[in-house]
Amino acid sequence: MQSSLQSLPSSLIGSKWPAERVLLGLRVCKQLRRDLLEQAGGILMVKKTVAEISDDDLAQDFRRVSHLRLALHWRGKVNELERAASGIGSLVHLDLRGGQIGDEGMGRLANVLGDWKALARLDFKLNSIGEKGAQRLARVLGKCQTLTHLDLSENAIADDGAERLAGALGDCKALTHLDLSKTEIGDEGAEGLADVLGKCEALAHLDLKGNKIGAEGADRIVSVLGRCKALAHLDLSDNKIGDEEAEGLSDVPTAECKVLAHLNLSQNRIDNAGLGRLVGGLRVCTALAHLDLSCNRISAGGVEKLAVVLGECKALAHLNLSGNPIGETGAGVKILSSVLGECTALTHLRLKRIQMRNVGLGQLA
């Protein structure tokens, strides 16, 4: 790849290879790197080592960087990581997905994060960040006034880390996307987050899938939805939400839940009783377009309760009931078929693995 880069003009390389594939650390052509930086708006992907960053010419390149993707593992290289970060002028997007920086690396990065006044996006997915790392990040988050996206998914921040983060998130007034999926958060962490969600006035996307949130945590999150004026996407799939946890949605005031468009409660433990309480909340979600209830414990009795409000969900376009035993007797499918005509916006209905029998198939046909 090195020889092919050297043999092509920079204008062709800029169009042939996206800017995020510019390789820093390979001695390809320093002038070529500068040309690409100017053409591509200062985007670099560090795929090898940053040992050369101390060179004057490379430092000059880094001062023009606005988007940085550090691709390989940085565990045990925190000194290099801090040096790379501190050499950047005005960073907009730091992408460390899969970097394995750990708590120590996060601590080193925290020393410089507050210096980037235009920082809008932080991607720390899969970095072996634990409670201590989350605590160190929380110390500087309040300085990131322009931050819109924060991804900490697939790290073990747990309840304590989530609570520490929550204490700082309220100062991130521009935050629109928060991904804390698969971070080992339980009820205590969810409660801590719920306390601050109402202060995140711009938050539109909250991902908490794949955690350990159960009764108390889910109820607290749901109870503050009315204060989340911009929240359009809420993912609570693959948690431990059972029938008692779904009750909270019925308490959301009608006038305060008009923007929630995507609700994912799949892979939980919601049964017919829980769904019966959940439907009371669905009435107030007038913008709801995607509802995923797949892989729960809903049977024909639950479908009957859901059918009562489906006609009132005028924006509902996608409904997923796959992986529920609603077709065991055929009654669930019959009930669905009787109300589909009222769902004028519905374009996608998923009913895979519902133990459907011939009588149910006939009714849908």
CSV table of C-alpha atoms in Angstrom, one decimal:
chain,number,residue,atom,x,y,z
A,1,MET,CA,0.0,0.0,0.0
A,2,GLN,CA,2.9,2.3,0.7
A,3,SER,CA,4.3,2.2,-2.9
A,4,SER,CA,0.8,2.7,-4.4
A,5,LEU,CA,0.3,5.8,-2.3
A,6,GLN,CA,3.5,7.3,-3.4
A,7,SER,CA,2.9,6.6,-7.0
A,8,LEU,CA,-0.5,8.4,-7.2
A,9,PRO,CA,-1.2,12.1,-7.1
A,10,SER,CA,-2.7,13.4,-3.8
A,11,SER,CA,-5.9,14.5,-5.6
A,12,LEU,CA,-6.6,11.0,-6.7
A,13,ILE,CA,-5.7,9.5,-3.3
A,14,GLY,CA,-8.1,11.9,-1.7
A,15,SER,CA,-11.0,10.6,-3.8
A,16,LYS,CA,-9.9,6.9,-3.9
A,17,TRP,CA,-9.2,6.5,-0.1
A,18,PRO,CA,-11.5,8.3,2.4
A,19,ALA,CA,-9.7,10.7,4.6
A,20,GLU,CA,-10.1,8.5,7.7
A,21,ARG,CA,-7.7,6.0,6.0
A,22,VAL,CA,-4.8,8.4,5.9
A,23,LEU,CA,-2.0,6.5,7.7
A,24,LEU,CA,0.1,8.4,10.1
A,25,GLY,CA,3.3,6.7,11.3
A,26,LEU,CA,4.1,5.1,8.0
A,27,ARG,CA,6.8,7.2,6.3
A,28,VAL,CA,4.8,7.5,3.1
A,29,CYS,CA,5.1,11.1,2.2
A,30,LYS,CA,4.9,14.0,4.6
A,31,GLN,CA,3.8,16.4,2.0
A,32,LEU,CA,1.1,14.0,0.9
A,33,ARG,CA,-0.3,13.9,4.4
A,34,ARG,CA,-0.4,17.7,4.5
A,35,ASP,CA,-2.2,17.7,1.1
A,36,LEU,CA,-4.8,15.2,2.3
A,37,LEU,CA,-5.3,17.1,5.6
A,38,GLU,CA,-6.1,20.3,3.6
A,39,GLN,CA,-8.4,18.4,1.2
A,40,ALA,CA,-10.3,16.4,3.7
A,41,GLY,CA,-10.8,18.8,6.5
A,42,GLY,CA,-8.2,17.6,8.9
A,43,ILE,CA,-9.1,13.9,9.4
A,44,LEU,CA,-6.4,11.4,10.4
A,45,MET,CA,-6.5,7.8,11.3
A,46,VAL,CA,-3.6,6.7,13.4
A,47,LYS,CA,-3.1,3.0,12.6
A,48,LYS,CA,0.5,2.3,13.6
A,49,THR,CA,2.6,4.1,16.3
A,50,VAL,CA,2.7,7.7,17.3
A,51,ALA,CA,6.4,7.6,18.1
A,52,GLU,CA,7.0,10.1,15.3
A,53,ILE,CA,4.5,12.7,16.6
A,54,SER,CA,7.2,14.6,18.4
A,55,ASP,CA,8.8,15.5,15.0
A,56,ASP,CA,8.2,19.1,14.1
A,57,ASP,CA,6.5,18.4,10.8
A,58,LEU,CA,4.1,15.8,12.3
A,59,ALA,CA,3.3,18.1,15.2
A,60,GLN,CA,2.4,20.7,12.5
A,61,ASP,CA,0.1,18.2,10.9
A,62,PHE,CA,-1.6,17.4,14.2
A,63,ARG,CA,-2.4,21.1,14.9
A,64,ARG,CA,-4.7,21.0,11.9
A,65,VAL,CA,-6.5,17.8,12.9
A,66,SER,CA,-10.2,18.1,13.7
A,67,HIS,CA,-11.1,14.3,13.5
A,68,LEU,CA,-8.9,11.7,14.9
A,69,ARG,CA,-9.3,7.9,14.8
A,70,LEU,CA,-6.9,5.9,16.9
A,71,ALA,CA,-7.2,2.4,15.5
A,72,LEU,CA,-5.1,-0.1,17.4
A,73,HIS,CA,-4.8,-1.1,21.0
A,74,TRP,CA,-3.2,1.5,23.3
A,75,ARG,CA,-3.0,-0.5,26.5
A,76,GLY,CA,0.3,0.2,28.1
A,77,LYS,CA,1.0,3.1,25.8
A,78,VAL,CA,-0.7,5.9,27.8
A,79,ASN,CA,2.3,8.2,27.6
A,80,GLU,CA,2.2,8.1,23.8
A,81,LEU,CA,-1.6,8.5,23.9
A,82,GLU,CA,-1.4,11.6,26.0
A,83,ARG,CA,1.3,13.1,23.8
A,84,ALA,CA,-0.7,12.4,20.7
A,85,ALA,CA,-3.8,14.1,22.2
A,86,SER,CA,-2.0,17.1,23.7
A,87,GLY,CA,-0.5,17.9,20.3
A,88,ILE,CA,-3.8,18.4,18.6
A,89,GLY,CA,-5.1,21.9,18.2
A,90,SER,CA,-8.9,22.0,18.0
A,91,LEU,CA,-10.4,18.5,18.0
A,92,VAL,CA,-14.0,17.9,17.0
A,93,HIS,CA,-14.2,14.1,17.0
A,94,LEU,CA,-12.1,11.7,19.0
A,95,ASP,CA,-12.7,8.0,18.0
A,96,LEU,CA,-11.0,5.5,20.2
A,97,ARG,CA,-13.3,2.5,19.5
A,98,GLY,CA,-11.6,-0.7,20.5
A,99,GLY,CA,-8.5,1.1,21.7
A,100,GLN,CA,-8.4,-0.8,25.1
A,101,ILE,CA,-7.0,2.3,26.8
A,102,GLY,CA,-8.2,1.2,30.2
A,103,ASP,CA,-8.7,3.4,33.3
A,104,GLU,CA,-5.2,4.7,33.2
A,105,GLY,CA,-5.5,5.8,29.6
A,106,MET,CA,-8.7,7.5,30.3
A,107,GLY,CA,-7.0,9.4,33.1
A,108,ARG,CA,-4.3,10.6,30.8
A,109,LEU,CA,-6.9,11.7,28.2
A,110,ALA,CA,-8.8,13.5,30.8
A,111,ASN,CA,-5.8,15.8,31.3
A,112,VAL,CA,-6.4,17.3,27.8
A,113,LEU,CA,-10.1,16.8,27.0
A,114,GLY,CA,-11.0,20.1,28.5
A,115,ASP,CA,-8.6,21.9,26.2
A,116,TRP,CA,-10.6,21.1,23.1
A,117,LYS,CA,-13.2,23.8,23.0
A,118,ALA,CA,-14.9,22.5,19.9
A,119,LEU,CA,-15.1,18.9,20.9
A,120,ALA,CA,-18.4,17.4,19.7
A,121,ARG,CA,-18.0,13.7,19.7
A,122,LEU,CA,-16.3,11.1,21.9
A,123,ASP,CA,-16.3,7.4,21.0
A,124,PHE,CA,-14.9,5.1,23.7
A,125,LYS,CA,-16.6,1.9,22.8
A,126,LEU,CA,-14.9,-1.3,23.9
A,127,ASN,CA,-12.0,0.2,25.8
A,128,SER,CA,-11.8,-1.7,29.1
A,129,ILE,CA,-12.9,1.4,31.0
A,130,GLY,CA,-14.1,0.6,34.5
A,131,GLU,CA,-15.6,2.6,37.3
A,132,LYS,CA,-12.3,4.5,37.9
A,133,GLY,CA,-12.1,5.4,34.3
A,134,ALA,CA,-15.6,6.7,34.2
A,135,GLN,CA,-14.9,8.7,37.4
A,136,ARG,CA,-11.9,10.3,35.7
A,137,LEU,CA,-13.9,11.2,32.6
A,138,ALA,CA,-16.7,12.6,34.7
A,139,ARG,CA,-14.3,15.1,36.2
A,140,VAL,CA,-13.8,16.9,32.9
A,141,LEU,CA,-17.1,16.3,31.1
A,142,GLY,CA,-18.5,19.6,32.5
A,143,LYS,CA,-15.9,21.4,30.5
A,144,CYS,CA,-17.1,19.8,27.2
A,145,GLN,CA,-19.8,22.3,26.5
A,146,THR,CA,-20.0,21.5,22.8
A,147,LEU,CA,-20.2,17.7,23.3
A,148,THR,CA,-23.1,16.2,21.4
A,149,HIS,CA,-22.2,12.5,21.2
A,150,LEU,CA,-20.8,10.3,24.0
A,151,ASP,CA,-20.3,6.5,23.4
A,152,LEU,CA,-19.1,4.4,26.3
A,153,SER,CA,-20.7,1.2,25.2
A,154,GLU,CA,-19.2,-2.2,26.0
A,155,ASN,CA,-17.2,-1.0,29.0
A,156,ALA,CA,-17.6,-2.1,32.6
A,157,ILE,CA,-18.4,1.2,34.2
A,158,ALA,CA,-21.1,-0.5,36.3
A,159,ASP,CA,-23.4,1.4,38.8
A,160,ASP,CA,-20.7,3.5,40.5
A,161,GLY,CA,-19.3,4.7,37.2
A,162,ALA,CA,-22.8,5.5,35.9
A,163,GLU,CA,-23.6,7.5,39.0
A,164,ARG,CA,-20.3,9.5,38.7
A,165,LEU,CA,-21.1,10.2,35.0
A,166,ALA,CA,-24.6,11.3,35.8
A,167,GLY,CA,-23.3,13.9,38.1
A,168,ALA,CA,-21.4,15.5,35.2
A,169,LEU,CA,-23.9,15.0,32.3
A,170,GLY,CA,-26.2,17.7,33.5
A,171,ASP,CA,-23.5,20.2,32.5
A,172,CYS,CA,-23.4,18.8,28.9
A,173,LYS,CA,-26.1,21.0,27.6
A,174,ALA,CA,-25.5,20.2,24.0
A,175,LEU,CA,-25.5,16.4,24.4
A,176,THR,CA,-27.9,14.7,22.0
A,177,HIS,CA,-26.7,11.1,21.9
A,178,LEU,CA,-25.7,8.9,24.9
A,179,ASP,CA,-24.7,5.3,24.4
A,180,LEU,CA,-24.3,3.3,27.6
A,181,SER,CA,-25.2,-0.1,26.2
A,182,LYS,CA,-23.5,-3.2,27.6
A,183,THR,CA,-21.9,-1.3,30.5
A,184,GLU,CA,-23.1,-3.5,33.4
A,185,ILE,CA,-25.4,-0.9,34.7
A,186,GLY,CA,-28.0,-2.0,37.2
A,187,ASP,CA,-30.8,-0.4,39.1
A,188,GLU,CA,-28.6,2.0,41.1
A,189,GLY,CA,-26.8,3.3,38.1
A,190,ALA,CA,-30.1,3.7,36.2
A,191,GLU,CA,-31.6,5.7,39.1
A,192,GLY,CA,-28.5,7.9,39.1
A,193,LEU,CA,-29.0,8.6,35.4
A,194,ALA,CA,-32.7,9.2,35.8
A,195,ASP,CA,-32.0,12.0,38.2
A,196,VAL,CA,-30.0,13.9,35.6
A,197,LEU,CA,-31.9,13.1,32.4
A,198,GLY,CA,-34.3,16.0,32.8
A,199,LYS,CA,-31.4,18.4,32.8
A,200,CYS,CA,-30.1,17.1,29.5
A,201,GLU,CA,-32.6,19.2,27.5
A,202,ALA,CA,-31.1,18.3,24.1
A,203,LEU,CA,-30.8,14.5,24.6
A,204,ALA,CA,-32.6,12.8,21.8
A,205,HIS,CA,-31.1,9.3,21.8
A,206,LEU,CA,-30.5,7.1,24.9
A,207,ASP,CA,-29.2,3.6,24.5
A,208,LEU,CA,-29.2,1.4,27.6
A,209,LYS,CA,-29.6,-2.0,26.0
A,210,GLY,CA,-27.7,-5.1,27.3
A,211,ASN,CA,-27.5,-4.0,30.9
A,212,LYS,CA,-28.9,-5.3,34.2
A,213,ILE,CA,-31.7,-2.8,34.8
A,214,GLY,CA,-34.6,-4.2,36.6
A,215,ALA,CA,-37.7,-3.0,38.5
A,216,GLU,CA,-36.5,0.0,40.3
A,217,GLY,CA,-34.1,1.3,37.6
A,218,ALA,CA,-36.6,1.1,34.8
A,219,ASP,CA,-39.3,2.7,36.8
A,220,ARG,CA,-37.1,5.7,37.6
A,221,ILE,CA,-36.1,6.2,34.0
A,222,VAL,CA,-39.7,6.0,32.8
A,223,SER,CA,-40.8,8.4,35.5
A,224,VAL,CA,-38.7,11.2,34.1
A,225,LEU,CA,-39.5,10.8,30.4
A,226,GLY,CA,-41.9,13.7,30.7
A,227,ARG,CA,-39.0,16.0,31.5
A,228,CYS,CA,-37.0,14.8,28.5
A,229,LYS,CA,-38.3,17.2,25.9
A,230,ALA,CA,-36.2,16.0,23.0
A,231,LEU,CA,-35.9,12.3,23.7
A,232,ALA,CA,-37.0,10.5,20.6
A,233,HIS,CA,-35.2,7.2,20.9
A,234,LEU,CA,-35.1,5.0,24.0
A,235,ASP,CA,-33.6,1.5,24.0
A,236,LEU,CA,-34.0,-0.6,27.1
A,237,SER,CA,-33.8,-4.0,25.3
A,238,ASP,CA,-32.0,-7.0,26.8
A,239,ASN,CA,-32.4,-6.0,30.4
A,240,LYS,CA,-34.2,-7.5,33.3
A,241,ILE,CA,-37.5,-5.6,33.0
A,242,GLY,CA,-40.4,-7.7,34.1
A,243,ASP,CA,-44.2,-7.1,34.4
A,244,GLU,CA,-43.9,-4.8,37.4
A,245,GLU,CA,-41.4,-2.5,35.7
A,246,ALA,CA,-43.6,-1.7,32.8
A,247,GLU,CA,-46.1,0.0,35.1
A,248,GLY,CA,-44.3,3.3,35.2
A,249,LEU,CA,-45.2,4.2,31.6
A,250,SER,CA,-48.8,4.6,32.4
A,251,ASP,CA,-48.0,7.5,34.6
A,252,VAL,CA,-46.3,9.7,31.9
A,253,PRO,CA,-48.5,12.8,31.4
A,254,THR,CA,-50.0,13.0,28.0
A,255,ALA,CA,-48.8,16.6,27.2
A,256,GLU,CA,-45.2,15.7,28.0
A,257,CYS,CA,-44.4,12.7,25.9
A,258,LYS,CA,-44.9,13.9,22.3
A,259,VAL,CA,-41.5,13.3,20.8
A,260,LEU,CA,-40.7,9.7,21.7
A,261,ALA,CA,-40.7,7.9,18.4
A,262,HIS,CA,-38.7,4.8,19.0
A,263,LEU,CA,-39.1,2.5,22.0
A,264,ASN,CA,-37.3,-0.8,22.3
A,265,LEU,CA,-38.3,-3.1,25.2
A,266,SER,CA,-37.3,-6.4,23.5
A,267,GLN,CA,-35.6,-9.3,25.2
A,268,ASN,CA,-37.0,-8.6,28.6
A,269,ARG,CA,-39.5,-10.3,30.9
A,270,ILE,CA,-42.7,-8.4,30.2
A,271,ASP,CA,-45.8,-10.6,30.4
A,272,ASN,CA,-49.5,-10.0,29.8
A,273,ALA,CA,-50.0,-8.1,33.0
A,274,GLY,CA,-47.0,-5.9,32.4
A,275,LEU,CA,-48.2,-5.2,28.8
A,276,GLY,CA,-51.6,-4.3,30.1
A,277,ARG,CA,-50.1,-1.5,32.2
A,278,LEU,CA,-47.7,-0.5,29.5
A,279,VAL,CA,-50.5,0.3,27.0
A,280,GLY,CA,-51.7,3.1,29.1
A,281,GLY,CA,-48.4,4.9,28.4
A,282,LEU,CA,-48.5,4.2,24.7
A,283,ARG,CA,-51.6,6.4,24.4
A,284,VAL,CA,-49.6,9.4,25.4
A,285,CYS,CA,-46.7,8.7,23.0
A,286,THR,CA,-48.3,10.4,20.1
A,287,ALA,CA,-45.2,10.4,17.9
A,288,LEU,CA,-44.4,6.7,18.5
A,289,ALA,CA,-43.4,5.1,15.2
A,290,HIS,CA,-41.3,2.1,16.2
A,291,LEU,CA,-42.3,-0.3,19.0
A,292,ASP,CA,-40.3,-3.4,19.7
A,293,LEU,CA,-41.7,-5.9,22.2
A,294,SER,CA,-40.1,-9.0,20.7
A,295,CYS,CA,-38.8,-11.8,22.8
A,296,ASN,CA,-40.9,-11.2,25.9
A,297,ARG,CA,-43.6,-13.3,27.5
A,298,ILE,CA,-46.6,-11.9,25.8
A,299,SER,CA,-49.4,-14.3,24.7
A,300,ALA,CA,-52.9,-13.8,23.3
A,301,GLY,CA,-54.1,-12.1,26.5
A,302,GLY,CA,-51.5,-9.5,26.2
A,303,VAL,CA,-52.2,-8.9,22.5
A,304,GLU,CA,-55.8,-8.3,23.4
A,305,LYS,CA,-54.8,-5.5,25.7
A,306,LEU,CA,-52.4,-4.0,23.1
A,307,ALA,CA,-55.1,-4.1,20.4
A,308,VAL,CA,-57.2,-1.7,22.5
A,309,VAL,CA,-54.7,1.2,21.9
A,310,LEU,CA,-53.1,0.3,18.5
A,311,GLY,CA,-55.7,2.2,16.6
A,312,GLU,CA,-54.9,5.3,18.7
A,313,CYS,CA,-51.2,5.1,17.8
A,314,LYS,CA,-51.6,7.1,14.6
A,315,ALA,CA,-47.8,7.3,13.9
A,316,LEU,CA,-47.0,3.7,14.5
A,317,ALA,CA,-45.2,2.3,11.5
A,318,HIS,CA,-43.2,-0.6,12.8
A,319,LEU,CA,-44.4,-3.2,15.4
A,320,ASN,CA,-42.3,-6.2,16.4
A,321,LEU,CA,-44.0,-9.0,18.4
A,322,SER,CA,-41.6,-11.8,17.3
A,323,GLY,CA,-40.5,-14.3,19.8
A,324,ASN,CA,-43.7,-14.2,21.9
A,325,PRO,CA,-46.1,-17.1,22.2
A,326,ILE,CA,-49.0,-15.1,20.8
A,327,GLY,CA,-50.0,-17.7,18.2
A,328,GLU,CA,-50.3,-20.8,20.5
A,329,THR,CA,-54.1,-20.9,20.2
A,330,GLY,CA,-54.5,-18.7,17.1
A,331,ALA,CA,-56.4,-16.2,19.2
A,332,GLY,CA,-53.6,-13.6,19.3
A,333,VAL,CA,-53.3,-13.5,15.6
A,334,LYS,CA,-57.1,-13.2,15.2
A,335,ILE,CA,-57.1,-10.2,17.5
A,336,LEU,CA,-54.3,-8.5,15.6
A,337,SER,CA,-56.0,-9.0,12.3
A,338,SER,CA,-59.1,-7.4,13.6
A,339,VAL,CA,-57.4,-4.1,14.4
A,340,LEU,CA,-54.8,-3.8,11.6
A,341,GLY,CA,-57.3,-1.8,9.5
A,342,GLU,CA,-57.2,0.9,12.1
A,343,CYS,CA,-53.4,1.2,12.0
A,344,THR,CA,-53.3,3.5,9.1
A,345,ALA,CA,-49.5,4.2,9.3
A,346,LEU,CA,-48.4,0.6,10.0
A,347,THR,CA,-46.0,-0.6,7.3
A,348,HIS,CA,-44.0,-3.3,9.1
A,349,LEU,CA,-45.4,-6.0,11.3
A,350,ARG,CA,-42.9,-8.7,12.5
A,351,LEU,CA,-44.4,-12.0,13.8
A,352,LYS,CA,-41.5,-14.4,13.6
A,353,ARG,CA,-41.3,-17.4,16.1
A,354,ILE,CA,-44.7,-16.8,17.6
A,355,GLN,CA,-45.8,-20.4,17.6
A,356,MET,CA,-48.4,-19.6,15.0
A,357,ARG,CA,-50.9,-22.3,14.0
A,358,ASN,CA,-52.8,-22.6,10.8
A,359,VAL,CA,-55.9,-20.9,12.2
A,360,GLY,CA,-53.8,-17.8,12.9
A,361,LEU,CA,-52.2,-17.8,9.4
A,362,GLY,CA,-55.6,-17.9,7.8
A,363,GLN,CA,-56.8,-15.0,9.8
A,364,LEU,CA,-53.9,-12.8,8.8
A,365,ALA,CA,-54.3,-13.8,5.2
